[in-house]
């Protein structure tokens, strides 16, 4: 891959987040390649310098889209983590697919005074925004959600804090946690004009 092609990929990743590519595509410098088990796709995830903190992301132009309701989005992401990250002794990604119904059950237990309609409205908005940013994959027609490759970018200290958070959160009933069909994200086109 030429320097110009690598620069185009880096610019695209900064704008869009993790890029879906064929599994055999080698990652350019500045990226880590993640292959989803049992799926015929891989992800290029941009990697920042060592010890980079969220405060430095703006300077690196690696910021994520602004969330309309960040607290609601954080709750929905936490609910998805609780449902999709089944082995808390391992890394959260790739996890397993879960139903939106399972995520809503967790949210209802976290905020029992809120109406189901309100949970649904905020969750739909948050799921769209989190999926657009690469934190989740959400297949709206089937109501299936799974963790996106951007979660790989969390520092180890954040993963440990999230692991403890998940241990304290309510769990969805096992009937809702059955392995549904995983959502299929669209594949990135080569910015240089050829298939990656």
mmCIF file of C-alpha atoms in Angstrom:
data_model
loop_
_atom_site.group_PDB
_atom_site.id
_atom_site.type_symbol
_atom_site.label_atom_id
_atom_site.label_comp_id
_atom_site.label_asym_id
_atom_site.label_seq_id
_atom_site.Cartn_x
_atom_site.Cartn_y
_atom_site.Cartn_z
ATOM 1 C CA UNK A 1 0.000 0.000 0.000
ATOM 2 C CA UNK A 2 1.388 3.373 -1.003
ATOM 3 C CA UNK A 3 1.790 6.297 1.396
ATOM 4 C CA UNK A 4 -1.055 8.126 -0.384
ATOM 5 C CA UNK A 5 -3.421 5.151 0.007
ATOM 6 C CA UNK A 6 -2.498 4.771 3.695
ATOM 7 C CA UNK A 7 -3.157 8.491 4.210
ATOM 8 C CA UNK A 8 -6.582 8.167 2.554
ATOM 9 C CA UNK A 9 -7.465 5.208 4.804
ATOM 10 C CA UNK A 10 -6.295 7.126 7.887
ATOM 11 C CA UNK A 11 -8.402 10.150 6.932
ATOM 12 C CA UNK A 12 -11.433 7.962 6.340
ATOM 13 C CA UNK A 13 -10.996 6.149 9.670
ATOM 14 C CA UNK A 14 -10.717 9.460 11.493
ATOM 15 C CA UNK A 15 -13.980 10.567 9.935
ATOM 16 C CA UNK A 16 -15.906 7.267 10.181
ATOM 17 C CA UNK A 17 -14.226 5.185 12.886
ATOM 18 C CA UNK A 18 -13.441 1.472 12.339
ATOM 19 C CA UNK A 19 -13.529 0.384 8.704
ATOM 20 C CA UNK A 20 -15.035 -2.919 7.540
ATOM 21 C CA UNK A 21 -12.695 -4.683 5.080
ATOM 22 C CA UNK A 22 -12.238 -8.191 3.645
ATOM 23 C CA UNK A 23 -10.561 -10.459 6.236
ATOM 24 C CA UNK A 24 -7.353 -10.934 4.229
ATOM 25 C CA UNK A 25 -6.620 -7.216 3.824
ATOM 26 C CA UNK A 26 -3.414 -6.335 5.717
ATOM 27 C CA UNK A 27 -3.738 -3.291 7.979
ATOM 28 C CA UNK A 28 -1.718 -0.193 7.072
ATOM 29 C CA UNK A 29 0.560 1.489 9.604
ATOM 30 C CA UNK A 30 -1.376 3.108 12.427
ATOM 31 C CA UNK A 31 -4.151 0.492 12.371
ATOM 32 C CA UNK A 32 -4.844 -2.791 14.071
ATOM 33 C CA UNK A 33 -6.697 -5.477 12.094
ATOM 34 C CA UNK A 34 -9.501 -7.304 13.921
ATOM 35 C CA UNK A 35 -11.181 -10.388 12.475
ATOM 36 C CA UNK A 36 -14.640 -11.286 13.757
ATOM 37 C CA UNK A 37 -14.829 -14.993 14.599
ATOM 38 C CA UNK A 38 -17.060 -16.955 12.250
ATOM 39 C CA UNK A 39 -17.682 -13.941 10.028
ATOM 40 C CA UNK A 40 -16.134 -13.167 6.662
ATOM 41 C CA UNK A 41 -15.076 -9.616 7.440
ATOM 42 C CA UNK A 42 -12.380 -7.778 9.344
ATOM 43 C CA UNK A 43 -11.979 -4.293 10.775
ATOM 44 C CA UNK A 44 -9.210 -1.752 10.589
ATOM 45 C CA UNK A 45 -9.234 0.223 13.815
ATOM 46 C CA UNK A 46 -7.007 3.318 14.074
ATOM 47 C CA UNK A 47 -4.536 3.167 16.946
ATOM 48 C CA UNK A 48 -3.415 6.361 18.665
ATOM 49 C CA UNK A 49 -0.032 6.885 20.310
ATOM 50 C CA UNK A 50 0.721 5.039 23.554
ATOM 51 C CA UNK A 51 -0.975 6.464 26.662
ATOM 52 C CA UNK A 52 -3.308 8.675 24.639
ATOM 53 C CA UNK A 53 -6.275 9.853 26.691
ATOM 54 C CA UNK A 54 -9.733 10.937 25.518
ATOM 55 C CA UNK A 55 -8.652 14.548 26.092
ATOM 56 C CA UNK A 56 -6.056 14.187 23.314
ATOM 57 C CA UNK A 57 -8.480 12.767 20.768
ATOM 58 C CA UNK A 58 -9.575 16.217 19.557
ATOM 59 C CA UNK A 59 -5.956 17.159 18.759
ATOM 60 C CA UNK A 60 -5.528 13.888 16.865
ATOM 61 C CA UNK A 61 -8.820 14.459 15.013
ATOM 62 C CA UNK A 62 -10.125 11.140 16.302
ATOM 63 C CA UNK A 63 -13.226 12.544 17.950
ATOM 64 C CA UNK A 64 -16.508 10.679 17.693
ATOM 65 C CA UNK A 65 -19.811 12.226 16.618
ATOM 66 C CA UNK A 66 -21.586 14.319 19.217
ATOM 67 C CA UNK A 67 -24.372 12.460 20.989
ATOM 68 C CA UNK A 68 -27.723 14.214 21.328
ATOM 69 C CA UNK A 69 -28.347 12.759 24.810
ATOM 70 C CA UNK A 70 -24.945 11.550 26.084
ATOM 71 C CA UNK A 71 -26.281 10.216 29.403
ATOM 72 C CA UNK A 72 -28.905 8.117 27.629
ATOM 73 C CA UNK A 73 -26.329 6.884 25.127
ATOM 74 C CA UNK A 74 -24.017 5.906 27.994
ATOM 75 C CA UNK A 75 -26.851 3.943 29.633
ATOM 76 C CA UNK A 76 -27.699 2.173 26.375
ATOM 77 C CA UNK A 77 -24.028 1.343 25.749
ATOM 78 C CA UNK A 78 -23.778 0.001 29.311
ATOM 79 C CA UNK A 79 -26.900 -2.111 28.736
ATOM 80 C CA UNK A 80 -25.431 -3.463 25.499
ATOM 81 C CA UNK A 81 -22.169 -4.261 27.276
ATOM 82 C CA UNK A 82 -24.089 -6.145 29.965
ATOM 83 C CA UNK A 83 -25.945 -8.207 27.359
ATOM 84 C CA UNK A 84 -23.134 -8.734 24.818
ATOM 85 C CA UNK A 85 -20.047 -9.090 27.029
ATOM 86 C CA UNK A 86 -20.750 -12.531 28.435
ATOM 87 C CA UNK A 87 -17.237 -13.517 29.546
ATOM 88 C CA UNK A 88 -16.098 -10.728 31.860
ATOM 89 C CA UNK A 89 -12.731 -12.459 32.257
ATOM 90 C CA UNK A 90 -11.879 -11.728 28.612
ATOM 91 C CA UNK A 91 -11.904 -8.641 26.385
ATOM 92 C CA UNK A 92 -15.356 -7.228 25.565
ATOM 93 C CA UNK A 93 -14.971 -7.428 21.780
ATOM 94 C CA UNK A 94 -16.343 -9.228 19.853
ATOM 95 C CA UNK A 95 -18.766 -10.539 22.499
ATOM 96 C CA UNK A 96 -22.038 -12.027 21.300
ATOM 97 C CA UNK A 97 -25.135 -10.657 19.665
ATOM 98 C CA UNK A 98 -28.110 -9.781 21.865
ATOM 99 C CA UNK A 99 -31.627 -8.561 21.310
ATOM 100 C CA UNK A 100 -32.637 -4.956 21.825
ATOM 101 C CA UNK A 101 -35.381 -6.409 24.028
ATOM 102 C CA UNK A 102 -32.671 -7.744 26.382
ATOM 103 C CA UNK A 103 -30.987 -4.322 26.488
ATOM 104 C CA UNK A 104 -34.344 -2.652 27.250
ATOM 105 C CA UNK A 105 -34.922 -5.145 30.076
ATOM 106 C CA UNK A 106 -31.605 -4.124 31.657
ATOM 107 C CA UNK A 107 -32.441 -0.427 31.214
ATOM 108 C CA UNK A 108 -35.876 -0.944 32.785
ATOM 109 C CA UNK A 109 -34.271 -2.530 35.831
ATOM 110 C CA UNK A 110 -31.787 0.341 36.078
ATOM 111 C CA UNK A 111 -34.522 3.006 35.817
ATOM 112 C CA UNK A 112 -37.778 1.325 36.910
ATOM 113 C CA UNK A 113 -39.767 4.573 37.206
ATOM 114 C CA UNK A 114 -39.379 5.412 33.516
ATOM 115 C CA UNK A 115 -42.115 4.261 31.136
ATOM 116 C CA UNK A 116 -41.336 1.538 28.569
ATOM 117 C CA UNK A 117 -42.176 3.996 25.785
ATOM 118 C CA UNK A 118 -39.592 6.472 27.101
ATOM 119 C CA UNK A 119 -36.952 3.722 27.315
ATOM 120 C CA UNK A 120 -37.745 2.690 23.740
ATOM 121 C CA UNK A 121 -37.575 6.234 22.384
ATOM 122 C CA UNK A 122 -34.237 7.091 24.023
ATOM 123 C CA UNK A 123 -32.781 3.662 23.192
ATOM 124 C CA UNK A 124 -33.630 3.908 19.479
ATOM 125 C CA UNK A 125 -31.935 7.298 19.213
ATOM 126 C CA UNK A 126 -28.896 6.159 21.196
ATOM 127 C CA UNK A 127 -28.558 2.901 19.246
ATOM 128 C CA UNK A 128 -28.500 4.808 15.947
ATOM 129 C CA UNK A 129 -25.861 7.236 17.167
ATOM 130 C CA UNK A 130 -23.696 4.553 18.799
ATOM 131 C CA UNK A 131 -23.897 2.428 15.636
ATOM 132 C CA UNK A 132 -22.961 5.418 13.451
ATOM 133 C CA UNK A 133 -19.912 5.994 15.670
ATOM 134 C CA UNK A 134 -18.780 2.344 15.530
ATOM 135 C CA UNK A 135 -19.419 1.523 19.199
ATOM 136 C CA UNK A 136 -22.208 -0.907 18.255
ATOM 137 C CA UNK A 137 -23.651 -2.807 15.318
ATOM 138 C CA UNK A 138 -27.427 -2.512 15.303
ATOM 139 C CA UNK A 139 -29.644 -4.278 12.802
ATOM 140 C CA UNK A 140 -32.895 -2.431 13.310
ATOM 141 C CA UNK A 141 -35.204 -4.751 11.295
ATOM 142 C CA UNK A 142 -34.301 -7.793 13.419
ATOM 143 C CA UNK A 143 -33.722 -5.948 16.705
ATOM 144 C CA UNK A 144 -30.214 -7.358 17.061
ATOM 145 C CA UNK A 145 -27.255 -5.521 18.570
ATOM 146 C CA UNK A 146 -23.614 -6.413 19.158
ATOM 147 C CA UNK A 147 -20.508 -4.535 20.216
ATOM 148 C CA UNK A 148 -18.674 -2.644 17.499
ATOM 149 C CA UNK A 149 -14.934 -2.758 16.907
ATOM 150 C CA UNK A 150 -14.363 0.709 18.382
ATOM 151 C CA UNK A 151 -14.594 -0.837 21.881
ATOM 152 C CA UNK A 152 -11.152 -2.363 21.209
ATOM 153 C CA UNK A 153 -9.729 1.158 21.568
ATOM 154 C CA UNK A 154 -10.658 1.377 25.261
ATOM 155 C CA UNK A 155 -7.574 1.524 27.495
ATOM 156 C CA UNK A 156 -7.067 -1.408 29.895
ATOM 157 C CA UNK A 157 -7.969 0.781 32.891
ATOM 158 C CA UNK A 158 -11.342 1.654 31.321
ATOM 159 C CA UNK A 159 -12.024 -1.991 30.480
ATOM 160 C CA UNK A 160 -11.407 -2.937 34.118
ATOM 161 C CA UNK A 161 -13.809 -0.214 35.321
ATOM 162 C CA UNK A 162 -16.438 -1.360 32.795
ATOM 163 C CA UNK A 163 -15.952 -4.977 33.889
ATOM 164 C CA UNK A 164 -16.790 -3.973 37.480
ATOM 165 C CA UNK A 165 -19.764 -1.930 36.281
ATOM 166 C CA UNK A 166 -21.135 -4.927 34.345
ATOM 167 C CA UNK A 167 -20.785 -7.151 37.413
ATOM 168 C CA UNK A 168 -23.078 -4.810 39.357
ATOM 169 C CA UNK A 169 -25.699 -4.339 36.635
ATOM 170 C CA UNK A 170 -28.887 -6.390 36.367
ATOM 171 C CA UNK A 171 -28.838 -9.239 33.893
ATOM 172 C CA UNK A 172 -31.437 -9.802 31.178
ATOM 173 C CA UNK A 173 -33.428 -13.055 31.419
ATOM 174 C CA UNK A 174 -31.657 -15.935 29.663
ATOM 175 C CA UNK A 175 -34.621 -16.284 27.289
ATOM 176 C CA UNK A 176 -33.783 -12.828 25.886
ATOM 177 C CA UNK A 177 -30.045 -13.480 25.758
ATOM 178 C CA UNK A 178 -30.214 -16.259 23.146
ATOM 179 C CA UNK A 179 -27.714 -15.923 20.307
ATOM 180 C CA UNK A 180 -29.594 -14.127 17.505
ATOM 181 C CA UNK A 181 -28.359 -13.499 13.958
ATOM 182 C CA UNK A 182 -25.480 -11.006 14.034
ATOM 183 C CA UNK A 183 -26.052 -7.716 12.194
ATOM 184 C CA UNK A 184 -24.043 -7.194 9.022
ATOM 185 C CA UNK A 185 -22.380 -3.756 8.716
ATOM 186 C CA UNK A 186 -21.677 -2.353 5.284
ATOM 187 C CA UNK A 187 -18.189 -2.885 3.929
ATOM 188 C CA UNK A 188 -15.949 0.109 3.321
ATOM 189 C CA UNK A 189 -15.051 0.868 -0.279
ATOM 190 C CA UNK A 190 -11.405 1.470 -1.109
ATOM 191 C CA UNK A 191 -10.792 5.265 -1.032
ATOM 192 C CA UNK A 192 -8.242 4.825 -3.839
ATOM 193 C CA UNK A 193 -10.966 3.406 -6.073
ATOM 194 C CA UNK A 194 -10.172 -0.321 -5.973
ATOM 195 C CA UNK A 195 -11.544 -2.952 -3.645
ATOM 196 C CA UNK A 196 -9.570 -3.327 -0.419
#
